[in-house]
Short mmCIF file of C-alpha atoms in Angstrom, two decimals:
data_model
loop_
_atom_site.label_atom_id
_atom_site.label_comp_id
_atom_site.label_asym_id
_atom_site.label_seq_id
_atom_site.Cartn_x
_atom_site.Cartn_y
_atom_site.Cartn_z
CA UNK T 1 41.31 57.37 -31.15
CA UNK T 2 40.25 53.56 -30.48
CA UNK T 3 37.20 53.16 -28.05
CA UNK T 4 37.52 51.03 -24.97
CA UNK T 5 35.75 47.06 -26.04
CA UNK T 6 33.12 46.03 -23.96
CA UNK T 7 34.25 43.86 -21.30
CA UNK T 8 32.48 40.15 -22.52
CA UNK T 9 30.86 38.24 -19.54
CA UNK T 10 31.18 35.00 -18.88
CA UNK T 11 28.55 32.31 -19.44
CA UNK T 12 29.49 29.64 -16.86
CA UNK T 13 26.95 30.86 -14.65
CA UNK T 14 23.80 30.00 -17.75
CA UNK T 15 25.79 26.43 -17.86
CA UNK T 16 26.16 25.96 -14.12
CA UNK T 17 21.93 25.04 -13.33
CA UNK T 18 22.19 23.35 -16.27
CA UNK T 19 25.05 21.13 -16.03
CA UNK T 20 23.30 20.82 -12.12
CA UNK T 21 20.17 19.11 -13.87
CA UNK T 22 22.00 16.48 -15.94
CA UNK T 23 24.27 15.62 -12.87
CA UNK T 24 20.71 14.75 -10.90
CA UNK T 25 18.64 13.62 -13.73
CA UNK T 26 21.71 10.99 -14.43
CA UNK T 27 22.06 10.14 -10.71
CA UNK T 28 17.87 9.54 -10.35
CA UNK T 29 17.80 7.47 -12.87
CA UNK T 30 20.81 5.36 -11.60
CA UNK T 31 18.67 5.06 -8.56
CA UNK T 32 15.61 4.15 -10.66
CA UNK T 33 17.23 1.46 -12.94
CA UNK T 34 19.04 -0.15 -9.44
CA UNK T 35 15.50 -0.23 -7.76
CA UNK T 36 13.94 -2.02 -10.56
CA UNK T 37 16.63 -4.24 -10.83
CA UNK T 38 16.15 -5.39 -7.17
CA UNK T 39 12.32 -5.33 -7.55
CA UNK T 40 12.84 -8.12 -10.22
CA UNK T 41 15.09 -9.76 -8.16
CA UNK T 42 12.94 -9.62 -5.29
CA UNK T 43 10.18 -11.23 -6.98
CA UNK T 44 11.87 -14.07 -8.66
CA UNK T 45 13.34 -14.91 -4.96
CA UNK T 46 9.57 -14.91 -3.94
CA UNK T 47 8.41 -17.12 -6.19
CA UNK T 48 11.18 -19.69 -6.05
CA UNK T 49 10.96 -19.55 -1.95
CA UNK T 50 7.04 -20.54 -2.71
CA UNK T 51 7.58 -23.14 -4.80
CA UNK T 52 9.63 -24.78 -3.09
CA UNK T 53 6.97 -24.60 -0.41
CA UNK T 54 4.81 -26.61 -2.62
CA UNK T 55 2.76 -23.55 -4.35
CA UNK T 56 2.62 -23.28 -8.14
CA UNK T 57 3.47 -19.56 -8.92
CA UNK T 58 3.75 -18.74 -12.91
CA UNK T 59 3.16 -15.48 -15.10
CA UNK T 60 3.56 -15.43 -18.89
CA UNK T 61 5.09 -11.94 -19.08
CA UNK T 62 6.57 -9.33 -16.97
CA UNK T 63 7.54 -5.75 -17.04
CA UNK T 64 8.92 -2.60 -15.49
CA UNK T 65 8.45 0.84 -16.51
CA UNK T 66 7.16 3.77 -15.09
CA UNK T 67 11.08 5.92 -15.18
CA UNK T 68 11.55 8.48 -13.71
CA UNK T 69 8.90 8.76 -10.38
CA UNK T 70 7.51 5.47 -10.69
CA UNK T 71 7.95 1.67 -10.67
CA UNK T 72 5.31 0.17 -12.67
CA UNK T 73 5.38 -3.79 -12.76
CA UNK T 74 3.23 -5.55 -15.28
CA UNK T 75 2.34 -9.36 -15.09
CA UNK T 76 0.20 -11.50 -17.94
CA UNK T 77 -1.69 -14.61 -17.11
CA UNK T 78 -0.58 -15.15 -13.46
CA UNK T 79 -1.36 -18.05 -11.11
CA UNK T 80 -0.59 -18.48 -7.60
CA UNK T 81 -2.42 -21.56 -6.31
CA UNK T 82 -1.32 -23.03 -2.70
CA UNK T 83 -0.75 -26.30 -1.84
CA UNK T 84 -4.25 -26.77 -0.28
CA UNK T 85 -5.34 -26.45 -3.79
CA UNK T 86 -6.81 -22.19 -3.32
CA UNK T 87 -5.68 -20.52 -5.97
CA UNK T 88 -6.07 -16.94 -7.82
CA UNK T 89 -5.54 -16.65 -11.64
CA UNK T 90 -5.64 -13.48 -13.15
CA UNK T 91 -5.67 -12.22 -17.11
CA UNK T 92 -3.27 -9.11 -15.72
CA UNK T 93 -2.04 -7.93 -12.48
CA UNK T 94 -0.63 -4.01 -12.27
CA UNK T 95 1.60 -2.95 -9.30
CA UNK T 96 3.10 0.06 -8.68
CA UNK T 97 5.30 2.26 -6.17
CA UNK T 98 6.53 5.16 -6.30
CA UNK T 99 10.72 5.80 -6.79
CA UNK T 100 10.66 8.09 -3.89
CA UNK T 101 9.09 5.30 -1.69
CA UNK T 102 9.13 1.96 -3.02
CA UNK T 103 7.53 0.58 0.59
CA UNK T 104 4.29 1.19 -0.57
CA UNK T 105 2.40 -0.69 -3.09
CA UNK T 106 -0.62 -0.89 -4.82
CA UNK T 107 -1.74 -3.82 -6.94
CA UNK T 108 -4.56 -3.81 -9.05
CA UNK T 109 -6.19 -6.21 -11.24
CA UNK T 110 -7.81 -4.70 -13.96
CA UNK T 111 -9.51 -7.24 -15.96
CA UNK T 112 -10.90 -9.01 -12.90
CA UNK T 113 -9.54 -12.47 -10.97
CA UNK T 114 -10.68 -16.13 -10.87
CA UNK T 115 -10.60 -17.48 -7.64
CA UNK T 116 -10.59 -21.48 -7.91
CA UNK T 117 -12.23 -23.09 -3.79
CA UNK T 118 -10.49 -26.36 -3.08
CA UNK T 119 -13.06 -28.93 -4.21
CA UNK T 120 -15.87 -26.26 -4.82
CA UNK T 121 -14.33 -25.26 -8.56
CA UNK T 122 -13.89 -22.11 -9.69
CA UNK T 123 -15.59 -18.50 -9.53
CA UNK T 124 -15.06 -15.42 -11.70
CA UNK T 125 -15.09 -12.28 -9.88
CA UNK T 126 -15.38 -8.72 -11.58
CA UNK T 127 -16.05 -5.16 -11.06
CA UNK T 128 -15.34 -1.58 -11.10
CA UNK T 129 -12.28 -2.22 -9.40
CA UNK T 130 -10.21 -4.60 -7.69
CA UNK T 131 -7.42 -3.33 -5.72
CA UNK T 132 -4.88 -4.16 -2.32
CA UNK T 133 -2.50 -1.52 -1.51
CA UNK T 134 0.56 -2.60 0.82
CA UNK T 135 2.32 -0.01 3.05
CA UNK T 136 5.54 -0.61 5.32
CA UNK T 137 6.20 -3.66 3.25
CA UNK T 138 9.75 -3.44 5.00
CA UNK T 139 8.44 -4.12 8.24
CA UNK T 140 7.43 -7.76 10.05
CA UNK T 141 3.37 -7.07 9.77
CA UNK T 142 2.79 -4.27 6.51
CA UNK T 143 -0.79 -2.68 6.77
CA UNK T 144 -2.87 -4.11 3.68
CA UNK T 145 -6.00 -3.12 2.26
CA UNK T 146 -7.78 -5.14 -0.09
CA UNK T 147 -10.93 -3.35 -1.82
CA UNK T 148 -13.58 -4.73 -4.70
CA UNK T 149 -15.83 -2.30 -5.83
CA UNK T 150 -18.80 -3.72 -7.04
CA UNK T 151 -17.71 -7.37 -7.51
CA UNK T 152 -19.83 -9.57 -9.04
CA UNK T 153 -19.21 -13.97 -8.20
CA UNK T 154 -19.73 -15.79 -11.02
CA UNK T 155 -19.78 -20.04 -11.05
CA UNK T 156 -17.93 -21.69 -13.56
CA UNK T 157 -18.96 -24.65 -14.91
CA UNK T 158 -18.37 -27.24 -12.37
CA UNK T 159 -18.03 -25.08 -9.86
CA UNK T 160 -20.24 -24.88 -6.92
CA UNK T 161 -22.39 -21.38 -6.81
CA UNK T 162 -20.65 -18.82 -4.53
CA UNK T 163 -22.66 -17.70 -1.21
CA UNK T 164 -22.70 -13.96 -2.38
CA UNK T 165 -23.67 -12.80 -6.15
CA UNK T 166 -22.31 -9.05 -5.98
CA UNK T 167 -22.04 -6.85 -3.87
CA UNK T 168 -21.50 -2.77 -3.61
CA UNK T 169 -18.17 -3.35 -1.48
CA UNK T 170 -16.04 -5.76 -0.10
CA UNK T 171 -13.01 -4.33 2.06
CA UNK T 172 -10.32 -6.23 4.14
CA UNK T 173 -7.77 -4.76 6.15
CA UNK T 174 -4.85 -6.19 8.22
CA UNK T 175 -2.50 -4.55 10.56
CA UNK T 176 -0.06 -4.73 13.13
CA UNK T 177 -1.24 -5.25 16.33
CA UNK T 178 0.07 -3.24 19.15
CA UNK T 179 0.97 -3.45 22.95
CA UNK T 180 0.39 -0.24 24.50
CA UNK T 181 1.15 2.10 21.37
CA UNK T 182 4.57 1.28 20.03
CA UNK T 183 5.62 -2.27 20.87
CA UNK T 184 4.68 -4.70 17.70
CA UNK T 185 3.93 -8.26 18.70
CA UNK T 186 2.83 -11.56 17.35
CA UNK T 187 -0.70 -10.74 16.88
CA UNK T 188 -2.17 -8.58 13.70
CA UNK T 189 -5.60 -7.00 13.76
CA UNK T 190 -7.99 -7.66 11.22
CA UNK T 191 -11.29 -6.32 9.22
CA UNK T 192 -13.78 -7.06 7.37
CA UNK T 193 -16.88 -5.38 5.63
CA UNK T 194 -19.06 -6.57 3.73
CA UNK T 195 -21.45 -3.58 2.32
CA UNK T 196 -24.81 -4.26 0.77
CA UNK T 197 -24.39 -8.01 -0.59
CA UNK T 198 -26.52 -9.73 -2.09
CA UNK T 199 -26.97 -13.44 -1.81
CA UNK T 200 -27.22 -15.90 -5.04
CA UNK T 201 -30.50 -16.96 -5.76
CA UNK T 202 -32.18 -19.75 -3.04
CA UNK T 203 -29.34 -19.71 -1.64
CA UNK T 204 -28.86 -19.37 2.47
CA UNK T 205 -27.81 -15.73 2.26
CA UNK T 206 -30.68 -14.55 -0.32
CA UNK T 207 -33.07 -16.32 2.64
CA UNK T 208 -30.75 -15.09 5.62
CA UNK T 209 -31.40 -11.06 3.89
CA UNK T 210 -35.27 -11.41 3.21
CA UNK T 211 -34.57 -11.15 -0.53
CA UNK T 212 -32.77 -7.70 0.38
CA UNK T 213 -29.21 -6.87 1.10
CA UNK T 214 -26.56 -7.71 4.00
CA UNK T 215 -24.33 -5.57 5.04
CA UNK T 216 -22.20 -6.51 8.12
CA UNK T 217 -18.80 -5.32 9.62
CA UNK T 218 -16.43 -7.86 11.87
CA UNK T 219 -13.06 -7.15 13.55
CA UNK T 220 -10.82 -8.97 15.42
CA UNK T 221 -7.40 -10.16 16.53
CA UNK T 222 -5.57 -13.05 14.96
CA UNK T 223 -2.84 -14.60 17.46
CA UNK T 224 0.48 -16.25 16.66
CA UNK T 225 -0.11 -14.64 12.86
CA UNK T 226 3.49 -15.73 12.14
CA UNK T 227 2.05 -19.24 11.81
CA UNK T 228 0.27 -17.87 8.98
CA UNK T 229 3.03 -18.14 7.02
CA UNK T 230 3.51 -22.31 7.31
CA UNK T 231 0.53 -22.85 4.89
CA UNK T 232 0.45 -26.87 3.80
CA UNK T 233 -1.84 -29.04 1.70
CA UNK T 234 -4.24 -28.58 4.48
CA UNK T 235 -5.01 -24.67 4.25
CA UNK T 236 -3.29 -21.83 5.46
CA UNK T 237 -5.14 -21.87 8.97
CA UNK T 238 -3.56 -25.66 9.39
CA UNK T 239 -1.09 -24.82 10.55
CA UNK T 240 -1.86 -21.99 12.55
CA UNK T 241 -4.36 -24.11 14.07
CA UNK T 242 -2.21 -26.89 15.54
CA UNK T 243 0.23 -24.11 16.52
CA UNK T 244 -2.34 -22.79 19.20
CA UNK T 245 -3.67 -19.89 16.95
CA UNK T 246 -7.24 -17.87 18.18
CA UNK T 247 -9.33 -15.07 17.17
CA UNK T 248 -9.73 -12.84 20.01
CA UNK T 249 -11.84 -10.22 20.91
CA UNK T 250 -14.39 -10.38 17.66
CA UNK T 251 -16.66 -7.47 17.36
CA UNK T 252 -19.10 -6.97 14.49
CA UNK T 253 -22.22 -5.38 13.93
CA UNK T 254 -24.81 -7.17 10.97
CA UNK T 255 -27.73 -5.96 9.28
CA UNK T 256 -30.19 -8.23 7.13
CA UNK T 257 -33.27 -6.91 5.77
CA UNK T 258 -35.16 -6.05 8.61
CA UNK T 259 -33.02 -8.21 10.70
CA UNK T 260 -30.05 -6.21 12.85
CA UNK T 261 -27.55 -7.83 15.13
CA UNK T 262 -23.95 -6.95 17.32
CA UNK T 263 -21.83 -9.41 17.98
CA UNK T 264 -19.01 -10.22 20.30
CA UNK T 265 -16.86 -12.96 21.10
CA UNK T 266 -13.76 -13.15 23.48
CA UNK T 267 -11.94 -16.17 21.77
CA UNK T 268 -12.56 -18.42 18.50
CA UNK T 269 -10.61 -21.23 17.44
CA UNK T 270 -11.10 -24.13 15.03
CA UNK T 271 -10.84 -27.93 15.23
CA UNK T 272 -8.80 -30.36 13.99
CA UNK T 273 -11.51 -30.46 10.86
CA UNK T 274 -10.72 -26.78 10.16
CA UNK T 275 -13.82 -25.86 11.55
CA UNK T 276 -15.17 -22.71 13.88
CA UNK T 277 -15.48 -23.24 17.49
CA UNK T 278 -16.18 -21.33 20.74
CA UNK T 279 -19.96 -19.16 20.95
CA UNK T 280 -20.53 -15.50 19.88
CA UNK T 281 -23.11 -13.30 21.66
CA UNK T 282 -25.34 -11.43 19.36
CA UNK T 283 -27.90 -8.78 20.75
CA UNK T 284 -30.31 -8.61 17.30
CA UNK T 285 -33.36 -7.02 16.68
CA UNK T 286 -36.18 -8.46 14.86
CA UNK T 287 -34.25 -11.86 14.51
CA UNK T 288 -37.54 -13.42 13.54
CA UNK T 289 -37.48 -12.70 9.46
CA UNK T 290 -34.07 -12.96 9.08
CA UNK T 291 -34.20 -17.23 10.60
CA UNK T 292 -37.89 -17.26 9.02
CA UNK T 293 -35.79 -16.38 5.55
CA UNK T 294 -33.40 -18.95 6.39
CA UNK T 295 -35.88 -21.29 6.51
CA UNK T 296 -37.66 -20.56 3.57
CA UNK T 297 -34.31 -20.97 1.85
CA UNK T 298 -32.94 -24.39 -0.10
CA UNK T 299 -30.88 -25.09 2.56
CA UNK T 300 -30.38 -29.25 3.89
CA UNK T 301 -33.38 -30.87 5.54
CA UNK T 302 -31.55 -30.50 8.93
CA UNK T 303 -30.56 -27.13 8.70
CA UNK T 304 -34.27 -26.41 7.69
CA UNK T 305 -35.18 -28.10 10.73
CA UNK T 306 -32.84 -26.15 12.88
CA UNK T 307 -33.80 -22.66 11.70
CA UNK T 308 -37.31 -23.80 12.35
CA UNK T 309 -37.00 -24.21 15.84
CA UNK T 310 -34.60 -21.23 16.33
CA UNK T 311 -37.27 -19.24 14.74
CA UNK T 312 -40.10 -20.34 17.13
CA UNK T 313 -37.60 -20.25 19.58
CA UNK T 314 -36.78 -16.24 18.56
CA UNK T 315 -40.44 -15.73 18.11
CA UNK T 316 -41.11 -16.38 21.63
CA UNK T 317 -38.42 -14.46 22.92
CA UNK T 318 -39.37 -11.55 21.37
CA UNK T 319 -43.12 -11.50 22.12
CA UNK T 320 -41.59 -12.12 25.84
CA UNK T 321 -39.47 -8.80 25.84
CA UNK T 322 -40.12 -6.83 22.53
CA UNK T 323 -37.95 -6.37 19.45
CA UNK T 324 -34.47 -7.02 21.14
CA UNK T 325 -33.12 -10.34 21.55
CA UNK T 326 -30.20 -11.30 23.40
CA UNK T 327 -29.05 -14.84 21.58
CA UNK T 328 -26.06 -17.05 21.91
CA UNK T 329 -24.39 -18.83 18.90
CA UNK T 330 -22.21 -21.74 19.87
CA UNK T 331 -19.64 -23.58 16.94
CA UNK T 332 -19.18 -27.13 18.46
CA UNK T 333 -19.16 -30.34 16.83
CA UNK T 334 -18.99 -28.81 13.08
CA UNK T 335 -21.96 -27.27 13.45
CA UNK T 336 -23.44 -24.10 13.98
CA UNK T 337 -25.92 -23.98 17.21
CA UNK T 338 -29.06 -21.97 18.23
CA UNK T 339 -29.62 -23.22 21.48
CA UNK T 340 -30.75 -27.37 20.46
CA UNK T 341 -31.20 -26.30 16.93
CA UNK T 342 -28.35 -26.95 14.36
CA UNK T 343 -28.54 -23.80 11.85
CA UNK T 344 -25.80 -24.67 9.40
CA UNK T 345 -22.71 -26.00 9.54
CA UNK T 346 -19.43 -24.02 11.14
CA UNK T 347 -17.54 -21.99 9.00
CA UNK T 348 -14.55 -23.67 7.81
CA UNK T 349 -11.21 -22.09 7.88
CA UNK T 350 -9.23 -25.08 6.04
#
């Protein structure tokens, strides 16, 4: 007598997860090859809109990898220089996003970044890492971070020495600035630390820190930032500047040595020169060795001059009423004012 068979069982349902897999896998990387596609795009449209600006924008080499989570693009021997003649050069430049949110971005370059000053040459800058990460790059004002980890400024030949020599950080961060705490407007807010620099050698900010280190944090708000974008040969605050641009509401806090300072200011603008004016209040403490350092400095005859008599000036004040000093620095006329005493000259923003 024949025995029953075993009934077989089927094996769609081993295939099935499978089959599930490829379908996805196949459909991801559809996705992934389309993104990079329209990342490349993207940044050849960038750097044809800029040249036709008047910036020179080249790279020698380019790739994209990084399948299946990641867009990786890889530049060799890029330059962007602006029509005002600032430029960044770089051996390599790394940026990457991830598949999943390409809005984000961080670029990184590895092997450090020359930075060439309009008529001040060039400087090498290096350290343990150099780094800007861009979030929200979809939206009118992204939030950027830019971060050097123990740089190091290095003149080239020809090129004028660099205020700072190295530092432990230097950060910068921009974002959009808000009305209330949802409405975007014109206006981005801005910041700036500087953490444990250290001046080149006889130069103003070696004098400025005693021979120590300066550390100092500013923030502020940058109005009409959309005219940030209409750089010309002048500089990319020119035309900013004639469009009625200001820096409101500065707040900082600076420490030099033995020399410590706040500062405020409710509005800064610049001339038609590109340089700083309006006056900043600064409550410091022991102001006296950070302008005696100054002095001491190889700064110009009149500058030596002026920190002179700001420093007998400061002296006084604060065998009057002890260590703190309430002082007022005005940018007018180019220069940079204690009271009648020209310190240095105005920063210049183009």
């Amino acid at each position: 007598m024949t025995e029953p068979s075993t009934p077989r069982h089927s094996r769609a349902g081993l295939y099935g997860p499978s089959i599930l897999v490829l379908i996805g896998l196949a459909a991801w990387t559809g996705w992934w090859f389309y993104l990079t596609r329209r990342i490349d795009a993207g940044l050849e449209a960038q750097a044809a809109s800029l040249r036709q600006q008047g910036w020179e924008v080249r790279y020698a080499d380019k790739r994209i990898v990084g399948w299946p989570f990641r867009a990786h693009v890889r530049l060799t021997h890029v330059t962007v220089a602006a029509p005002s003649g600032l430029a960044l050069a770089a051996p390599e430049l790394e940026a990457e996003a991830n598949a999943y949110q390409p809005t984000k971005w961080v670029v990184a370059a590895p092997e450090g970044l020359v930075l060439t000053r309009a008529g001040k040459g060039k400087v090498a800058v290096h350290g343990d890492a150099i780094r800007m990460s861009a979030g929200g790059i979809d939206q009118r004002w992204p939030n950027l971070a830019l971060e050097l980890v123990n740089p190091i400024f290095t003149a080239l030949p020809q090129g004028e020495p660099f205020p700072i020599a190295r530092a432990a950080r230097i950060e910068f961060y921009t974002r959009p600035h808000l009305e209330g705490s949802t409405v975007a407007t014109d206006d981005i807010d801005v910041m700036f630390r500087l953490v444990d620099g250290q001046g080149r050698r006889d130069g103003p900010v070696e004098g400025f820190a005693q021979d120590g280190q300066l550390t100092t944090q500013l923030e502020a708000t940058i109005g009409r930032a959309s005219l940030l974008k209409g750089a010309d040969a002048a500089g990319v605050f020119s035309a900013w500047t004639k469009g009625g641009g200001t820096f409101r509401n500065l707040r900082g806090d600076l420490q030099a040595g033995e020399s410590r300072a706040t500062l405020s200011s409710d509005v800064l603008r610049a001339d038609a020169d590109g340089r700083l004016t309006g006056q900043v209040t600064v409550q410091s403490q022991k102001p006296l060795p950070a302008l005696s350092g100054l002095l001491e400095s190889r700064s110009r005859p009149g500058e030596r001059l002026g920190a002179a008599g700001a420093a007998a000036a400061a002296g006084a004040a604060q065998a009057a009423g002890g260590e703190e000093v309430p002082l007022t620095l005005v940018f007018r006329d180019g220069r940079t004012w204690l009271g009648p005493f020209a310190l240095a000259p105005a920063p210049k923003l183009f």
